[in-house]
Amino acid sequence: MFTAEQKKAGVTYPKGFLAAGVKAGIKKSGNLDVAMIYTPKEAAVAGTFTQNAVAAAPVYASKRVVKTGTAHAIVANAGCANACTGEQGEKDAAAMQSLAASALGCTAEDVIVASTGVIGVNLPMDKMEAGIAQAAKSLSSSGSVDAGNAIITTDTYSKCGATAVNIGGKEVRFGFIAKGSGMIQPNMATMLCFITTDLAIAPALLQKALSEVVPVTFNMISIDGDMSTNDMCIVLANGEAGNAIIDEENDDYALLKQTLKSICEELAKKIASDGEGATKFLTVHVSGTKSFEDAKTIAMSVAKSPLVKTAFFGEDPNWGRVICAVGYAGVPMDPEKTVVKFGGVPVYAHGVGAEADEEKLRSVMEAHDIVIDIDMGDGAEEATVWTCDFSYEYVKINGEYHT
Amino acid sequence: MFTAEQKKAGVTYPKGFLAAGVKAGIKKSGNLDVAMIYTPKEAAVAGTFTQNAVAAAPVYASKRVVKTGTAHAIVANAGCANACTGEQGEKDAAAMQSLAASALGCTAEDVIVASTGVIGVNLPMDKMEAGIAQAAKSLSSSGSVDAGNAIITTDTYSKCGATAVNIGGKEVRFGFIAKGSGMIQPNMATMLCFITTDLAIAPALLQKALSEVVPVTFNMISIDGDMSTNDMCIVLANGEAGNAIIDEENDDYALLKQTLKSICEELAKKIASDGEGATKFLTVHVSGTKSFEDAKTIAMSVAKSPLVKTAFFGEDPNWGRVICAVGYAGVPMDPEKTVVKFGGVPVYAHGVGAEADEEKLRSVMEAHDIVIDIDMGDGAEEATVWTCDFSYEYVKINGEYHT
């Protein structure tokens, strides 16, 4: 999707963006833990946030920024989630905004804030203050890699990249850094994604595009229902590309939406694949339903089943567990019409097990990437969910992690 | 709840019931695998069955028996679920009924059938035929222990027992055998429960009582959503106790329902506690909601979270994971009103972590049985869900089990 150079450029690939990642001492490991992204030119901003009723303080603060339609900066930290921290948490999130605003010469309402890490612990604001000051000083056009590393927790690598498309006769660039949920992070599965672009677009349309893309990309990763208190996906669009501003749903808008979708899908897959202790990347594709929602419900039921996940960890083509999860998904089904394939090999068809090519099936199960196709034979809609398997390592990471 | 002698008597404790368990060679281990329960006197029958859209052939066959209101026998096997077996499966379930009926001198419509084990494999009917014949010959008033052992799969022990209550001036006896779901069985989490009683009651009222008791007992165990294709709970009531037949919702009915509830709750807890690889028995009690359904939804969200389950395995009082699972349960909540306690020790109150007595909390987390109390502060309803933790052993059992 992108070159090594684009990957390195990340969020600074679009014109007019700077980034930094510094060590503020918030992560116990002493690794990079405060990230900053900045555009001197005001950017349109859009965001989607966790639906968790127990949302963290930075989520509320950033929602208010998105409401204004514009922003200049993102400040994020790992190591402490600033969640379940009450009034002090709200004050600390607001302080992150003002500290960054002072350092950058913008207003507090121009600063998106995000946190990920341990829940129920207050932010060490002395460290945060020094970190934000240092990050502002370190901003550069080569700071994306550090920024990406500053937001990861148990991810095995930073998800980042960049791409360019021609919109309205201009080269428009997109850059992004994201941190995954592992499968479920000890720090609450937090998914953070920051996308920059030099596209010129009205805030309302940027929000519309993002709001339509997230449900079919990031929301299609199974994180076992463990929705974080801190999830957010933010897009900043500063207009430096010089395209005619997108202010209606024209072809340029369609192209933007398509680009956003491919970026978010790529990141969603990477996040699922880098699940905690994961040894397999599973694509659950359900087709032949009456609605997208039905297909998603069935796919999620399969993707979330610990029984299915452990079977794939064990490389066992146990279609019985899959069809069972389909059966209890809550969507009316006719087993006679249903066909299940693993890697293209039919394993269940029309109420009974299929005569599978054992040799072929074994090689399907041994691969890292496995596609589970489920055709319900009852409509024209479909949905795809991405997940990973369930391993000893998962239990180890989550059982031995202590608060 | 019951003496060792009652436990041994099990389903034969009530007057007029015989039982047997034999080795038919269906389980690979060679252990007992065909169970039979028989009452010469016709019994009122009631049953509840899996809601899974992919239900096994014996489920359909037994539903038809329950519809007639009366039955004489139960035949069950472990080792093969007769699920996803199409027309052949239906024929085999019907054959189990007729073979038992011939041996016992009743009709096929008098015989409840149940199966548990591998999915997608046809029953070995030659072995089944011999097994049923042998079981019918072995029926005795001391056959309950063998019958109980014949239906278990990965359970570490057979759940069985008996009790007596005074109803309408007569001693009425109840006996029961059940097999658990582990947490989730490799053989699809199948829960089988067979209850016998010498109570005299109209079939419709027996069904009403059972239908009201199961939702607050067996349906309150978290089995991670992995609802089996084969679950069933059956009650046979042959009237031998000589009580005035219960044919309206009088005090006797209330007493029956209360007895059924305590039996089912006891068995539900045992099943949750004997989960696969379980090292902890967790009681999730949610109170202060507007409805039972809301309380159940929240309790299930917590009980099913792998993140919560691994934390308790690691003996980590990670209330952040609990409050997070409460937050994404889908029930509107106010964090400010919510209080969470582990073993009576407050860990989260009104939006922030509580100052917990570390010493006390450690001893709570080290115990085998742990109660998680969640007060939502928003109503007078409540619900309790029983579950277990998530261990390495769980992944081992389910990852290494091969079809």
XYZ file of C-alpha atoms in Angstrom, chain A:
403
model
C 0.000 0.000 0.000
C 2.889 2.374 0.657
C 6.665 2.598 0.404
C 9.141 2.400 3.276
C 9.712 6.111 2.844
C 6.014 6.903 3.109
C 5.774 4.687 6.171
C 8.594 6.637 7.784
C 6.998 9.972 6.843
C 3.670 8.842 8.342
C 1.572 11.707 9.687
C 4.096 14.254 8.358
C 3.745 12.995 4.775
C 0.929 15.476 4.001
C 2.099 19.087 3.609
C 2.203 21.269 6.673
C 2.266 18.628 9.432
C 4.930 18.145 12.086
C 5.200 15.425 14.692
C 7.198 14.306 17.718
C 7.421 11.494 20.241
C 9.279 11.889 23.534
C 10.037 10.070 26.774
C 8.187 11.686 29.660
C 8.556 8.815 32.128
C 4.869 7.855 32.147
C 5.449 4.331 30.779
C 7.140 2.161 33.400
C 9.446 0.838 30.674
C 10.907 4.301 30.109
C 10.005 4.119 26.398
C 8.582 6.946 24.286
C 5.219 7.893 25.781
C 4.082 11.364 24.704
C 3.170 11.999 21.060
C 2.349 15.303 19.386
C 1.032 16.111 15.902
C 0.775 19.739 14.799
C -0.360 21.763 11.800
C 0.320 25.532 11.903
C -2.507 25.962 9.426
C -5.894 25.319 10.991
C -7.306 21.952 10.021
C -10.819 20.586 9.661
C -11.206 17.890 12.314
C -13.381 14.778 12.531
C -13.496 12.059 15.146
C -15.193 8.882 16.246
C -15.085 7.786 19.867
C -15.718 4.815 22.146
C -19.369 4.008 22.846
C -18.419 2.819 26.332
C -20.617 4.482 28.976
C -17.491 4.726 31.126
C -15.489 6.941 28.757
C -12.210 8.493 29.833
C -11.742 12.215 30.467
C -9.737 12.840 27.248
C -12.628 11.376 25.222
C -15.002 14.055 26.505
C -12.415 16.784 26.011
C -11.691 15.712 22.427
C -15.365 15.351 21.558
C -15.767 19.047 22.409
C -12.872 19.919 20.079
C -14.391 17.899 17.222
C -17.660 19.763 17.757
C -15.917 23.070 16.915
C -14.977 21.619 13.493
C -11.342 22.700 13.548
C -8.100 21.896 15.373
C -4.356 22.452 15.253
C -2.883 19.629 17.287
C -3.119 16.188 18.835
C -1.400 15.309 22.110
C -1.478 11.691 23.228
C 0.195 9.655 25.925
C 0.583 5.964 26.700
C 1.115 4.420 30.137
C -1.898 5.988 31.863
C -5.452 6.042 30.496
C -6.787 8.890 32.660
C -10.030 6.859 32.901
C -12.195 6.492 36.019
C -10.353 9.441 37.482
C -13.333 11.695 38.189
C -12.967 15.472 38.400
C -9.200 15.333 38.698
C -9.139 13.431 35.404
C -11.151 16.157 33.685
C -8.818 18.827 35.043
C -5.788 16.863 33.867
C -7.183 16.398 30.351
C -7.936 20.123 30.188
C -4.408 20.881 31.453
C -2.944 18.725 28.655
C -4.876 20.906 26.225
C -3.747 24.240 27.689
C -0.135 23.178 28.125
C 0.021 22.172 24.463
C -1.844 25.297 23.370
C 0.613 27.553 25.221
C 3.596 25.756 23.744
C 2.154 25.863 20.212
C 0.489 29.257 20.239
C -3.052 28.054 19.635
C -6.075 27.795 21.928
C -6.960 24.879 24.191
C -10.023 24.191 22.028
C -7.640 23.478 19.138
C -6.010 20.520 20.894
C -7.227 16.917 20.674
C -6.071 14.847 23.665
C -5.875 11.060 23.995
C -4.577 8.679 26.641
C -4.043 4.918 26.840
C -2.767 2.763 29.659
C -3.744 1.820 33.175
C -7.258 2.723 34.328
C -8.075 4.431 37.622
C -4.733 6.155 38.043
C -4.237 9.899 37.791
C -1.872 11.314 35.173
C 1.511 12.329 36.602
C 1.064 15.951 35.544
C 4.612 17.081 36.360
C 5.956 14.499 33.925
C 3.210 15.343 31.450
C 4.033 19.063 31.584
C 7.711 18.436 30.879
C 6.789 15.906 28.175
C 4.463 18.270 26.345
C 7.037 21.083 26.446
C 9.728 18.750 25.125
C 7.430 17.373 22.414
C 6.538 20.863 21.188
C 10.248 21.692 20.916
C 10.974 18.414 19.112
C 8.307 18.814 16.413
C 9.739 18.044 12.995
C 8.884 16.627 9.597
C 10.613 13.394 10.597
C 8.873 12.914 13.951
C 6.157 10.461 12.896
C 8.006 7.264 13.776
C 8.642 8.520 17.309
C 5.033 9.696 17.613
C 3.834 6.256 16.490
C 6.034 4.499 19.022
C 4.936 6.854 21.797
C 1.305 5.718 21.585
C 1.772 1.921 21.474
C 1.420 -0.305 24.525
C 1.499 -4.098 24.011
C 1.469 -3.802 20.226
C 4.441 -5.686 18.816
C 4.992 -2.869 16.306
C 3.664 0.621 15.493
C 1.028 0.697 12.763
C 1.853 3.587 10.450
C 1.985 4.596 6.835
C 1.091 7.163 4.209
C -0.399 7.375 0.755
C -1.203 9.906 -1.978
C -4.169 10.213 -4.316
C -5.137 12.676 -7.000
C -8.178 14.634 -5.909
C -9.485 17.550 -7.960
C -6.299 17.645 -10.046
C -4.029 17.934 -7.015
C -1.843 15.390 -5.251
C -3.480 14.926 -1.867
C -1.502 13.122 0.806
C -2.630 11.073 3.790
C -0.528 9.884 6.726
C -1.456 7.843 9.782
C -0.300 6.288 13.019
C -2.367 3.823 15.025
C -2.081 1.597 18.033
C -3.910 -1.656 18.260
C -5.994 -3.420 20.742
C -3.720 -6.428 20.708
C -6.641 -8.710 20.820
C -7.556 -7.226 24.126
C -5.039 -5.012 25.786
C -4.336 -5.196 29.487
C -4.789 -1.455 29.287
C -8.342 -1.926 28.033
C -8.042 -2.667 24.337
C -7.592 0.951 23.466
C -7.529 1.694 19.772
C -6.053 5.045 18.819
C -5.792 6.169 15.222
C -4.594 9.574 14.019
C -4.887 10.422 10.332
C -3.506 13.594 8.761
C -4.191 14.915 5.280
C -3.528 18.089 3.341
C -6.929 17.816 1.695
C -9.237 20.847 1.751
C -12.662 19.754 2.984
C -15.528 21.132 5.032
C -15.493 19.692 8.596
C -19.052 18.352 8.340
C -18.207 16.298 5.255
C -14.963 15.012 6.765
C -16.990 13.870 9.768
C -19.636 12.291 7.541
C -17.027 10.306 5.617
C -15.271 9.133 8.794
C -18.559 8.229 10.484
C -19.485 6.063 7.520
C -16.090 4.405 7.168
C -15.433 3.428 10.805
C -18.459 1.078 11.121
C -17.231 -1.066 8.203
C -13.546 -1.024 9.183
C -12.473 -0.489 12.805
C -15.837 -1.646 14.144
C -15.422 -4.923 12.265
C -12.521 -6.091 14.381
C -13.507 -8.483 17.105
C -12.096 -7.348 20.384
C -14.279 -9.783 22.299
C -16.663 -7.022 23.221
C -14.025 -5.495 25.431
C -14.607 -1.972 24.124
C -12.113 0.416 25.603
C -12.886 3.477 27.676
C -10.409 5.432 25.522
C -10.860 4.474 21.821
C -10.731 7.234 19.283
C -10.049 7.829 15.616
C -9.216 11.392 14.566
C -8.665 12.986 11.139
C -7.043 16.395 10.643
C -7.328 17.967 7.175
C -5.405 21.237 6.755
C -6.128 22.040 3.084
C -2.465 22.605 2.117
C -2.854 20.422 -0.984
C -4.657 23.314 -2.630
C -7.563 21.325 -4.032
C -10.916 23.024 -4.492
C -12.487 22.587 -1.056
C -14.879 19.651 -0.860
C -18.147 21.086 0.398
C -20.645 18.751 -1.208
C -20.895 15.014 -1.853
C -19.251 15.091 -5.265
C -16.726 12.776 -6.950
C -13.905 14.234 -4.860
C -15.845 13.370 -1.717
C -16.357 9.832 -3.001
C -12.636 9.498 -3.643
C -11.803 10.806 -0.164
C -14.193 8.343 1.404
C -12.716 5.472 -0.599
C -9.212 6.478 0.459
C -10.211 6.789 4.115
C -11.850 3.379 3.896
C -8.782 1.674 2.490
C -6.579 3.309 5.141
C -8.890 2.305 7.984
C -9.387 -1.228 6.629
C -5.625 -1.718 6.328
C -5.104 -0.511 9.904
C -8.028 -2.566 11.241
C -6.551 -5.735 9.720
C -3.104 -4.929 11.118
C -4.587 -4.392 14.576
C -6.489 -7.709 14.498
C -3.459 -9.542 13.155
C -1.230 -8.117 15.907
C -3.595 -9.362 18.621
C -2.101 -10.329 21.944
C -0.495 -13.726 21.658
C -2.034 -14.169 18.208
C -0.648 -16.916 15.975
C -3.374 -16.686 13.292
C -5.136 -13.893 11.406
C -8.754 -14.881 10.759
C -11.085 -13.291 8.217
C -14.712 -14.213 8.855
C -16.770 -13.476 5.748
C -20.518 -13.990 5.999
C -22.654 -13.691 2.861
C -26.179 -14.517 1.745
C -28.034 -12.594 4.452
C -30.969 -10.200 4.259
C -28.970 -7.294 5.753
C -25.437 -6.141 6.562
C -26.391 -6.142 10.244
C -27.420 -9.814 10.135
C -24.176 -10.746 8.394
C -22.147 -8.745 10.937
C -24.003 -10.318 13.882
C -23.219 -13.825 12.607
C -19.598 -12.981 11.748
C -19.044 -11.423 15.203
C -20.603 -14.437 16.907
C -18.064 -16.691 15.168
C -15.136 -14.285 15.592
C -15.774 -13.849 19.328
C -16.265 -17.516 20.206
C -13.340 -18.642 22.408
C -14.201 -22.141 21.257
C -13.628 -21.200 17.599
C -10.525 -19.152 18.457
C -8.861 -21.977 20.389
C -9.687 -24.450 17.593
C -7.820 -22.307 15.064
C -4.952 -21.921 17.536
C -4.839 -25.729 17.598
C -5.084 -25.844 13.761
C -8.138 -28.040 14.089
C -10.695 -27.674 11.241
C -13.509 -27.901 13.789
C -16.440 -26.652 11.682
C -18.861 -27.861 14.362
C -17.777 -24.979 16.592
C -18.234 -22.510 13.741
C -21.712 -23.704 12.788
C -22.665 -23.743 16.466
C -21.633 -20.085 16.824
C -23.627 -19.305 13.672
C -26.607 -21.075 15.200
C -26.667 -19.088 18.434
C -25.950 -15.709 16.809
C -29.620 -14.805 17.076
C -30.293 -14.453 13.360
C -32.905 -16.853 11.965
C -31.147 -19.425 9.782
C -31.802 -22.533 7.769
C -28.994 -25.074 8.269
C -30.046 -26.684 4.974
C -29.098 -23.521 3.074
C -25.841 -22.840 4.902
C -22.371 -23.555 3.478
C -19.110 -23.115 5.421
C -15.655 -23.064 3.816
C -12.196 -22.825 5.368
C -9.712 -21.313 2.897
C -12.078 -22.117 0.050
C -12.472 -25.769 1.094
C -16.107 -26.695 1.873
C -16.381 -28.229 5.345
C -20.137 -27.977 6.004
C -22.929 -27.889 3.474
C -26.676 -28.088 3.767
C -27.034 -29.495 7.248
C -24.126 -31.936 7.343
C -20.324 -32.071 7.206
C -18.849 -31.902 3.690
C -16.422 -34.480 2.354
C -13.338 -32.282 2.667
C -9.990 -32.819 0.951
C -8.035 -33.593 4.148
C -4.654 -32.743 2.619
C -5.845 -29.396 1.312
C -7.614 -28.607 4.578
C -4.480 -29.317 6.573
C -2.481 -26.807 4.564
C -5.282 -24.236 5.003
C -5.201 -24.687 8.779
C -1.406 -24.501 8.946
C -1.276 -21.085 7.257
C -1.091 -17.834 9.261
C -3.958 -16.173 7.376
C -7.197 -18.156 7.212
C -10.481 -17.136 5.583
C -13.712 -18.555 7.012
C -16.533 -18.210 4.448
C -20.097 -18.666 5.655
C -22.852 -18.484 3.027
C -26.296 -18.355 4.656
C -28.067 -18.775 1.287
C -30.779 -16.376 2.313
C -30.126 -12.967 0.756
C -27.652 -10.732 -1.056
C -25.958 -8.908 1.823
C -22.586 -9.642 3.412
C -20.068 -8.545 6.041
C -16.452 -9.255 6.940
C -14.973 -9.343 10.432
C -11.273 -9.647 11.235
C -9.933 -11.376 14.318
C -7.149 -13.594 15.599
C -6.864 -16.857 17.487
C -6.712 -17.479 21.239
C -3.411 -18.775 22.529
C -1.623 -19.642 25.789
C 0.232 -16.390 25.309
C -3.027 -14.439 25.491
C -3.857 -15.895 28.889
C -0.282 -15.307 30.001
C -0.273 -11.628 28.955
C -3.664 -10.911 30.498
C -3.435 -13.175 33.512
C 0.025 -12.051 34.594
C -0.478 -8.344 33.959
C -1.039 -6.728 37.315
C -2.545 -3.380 38.129
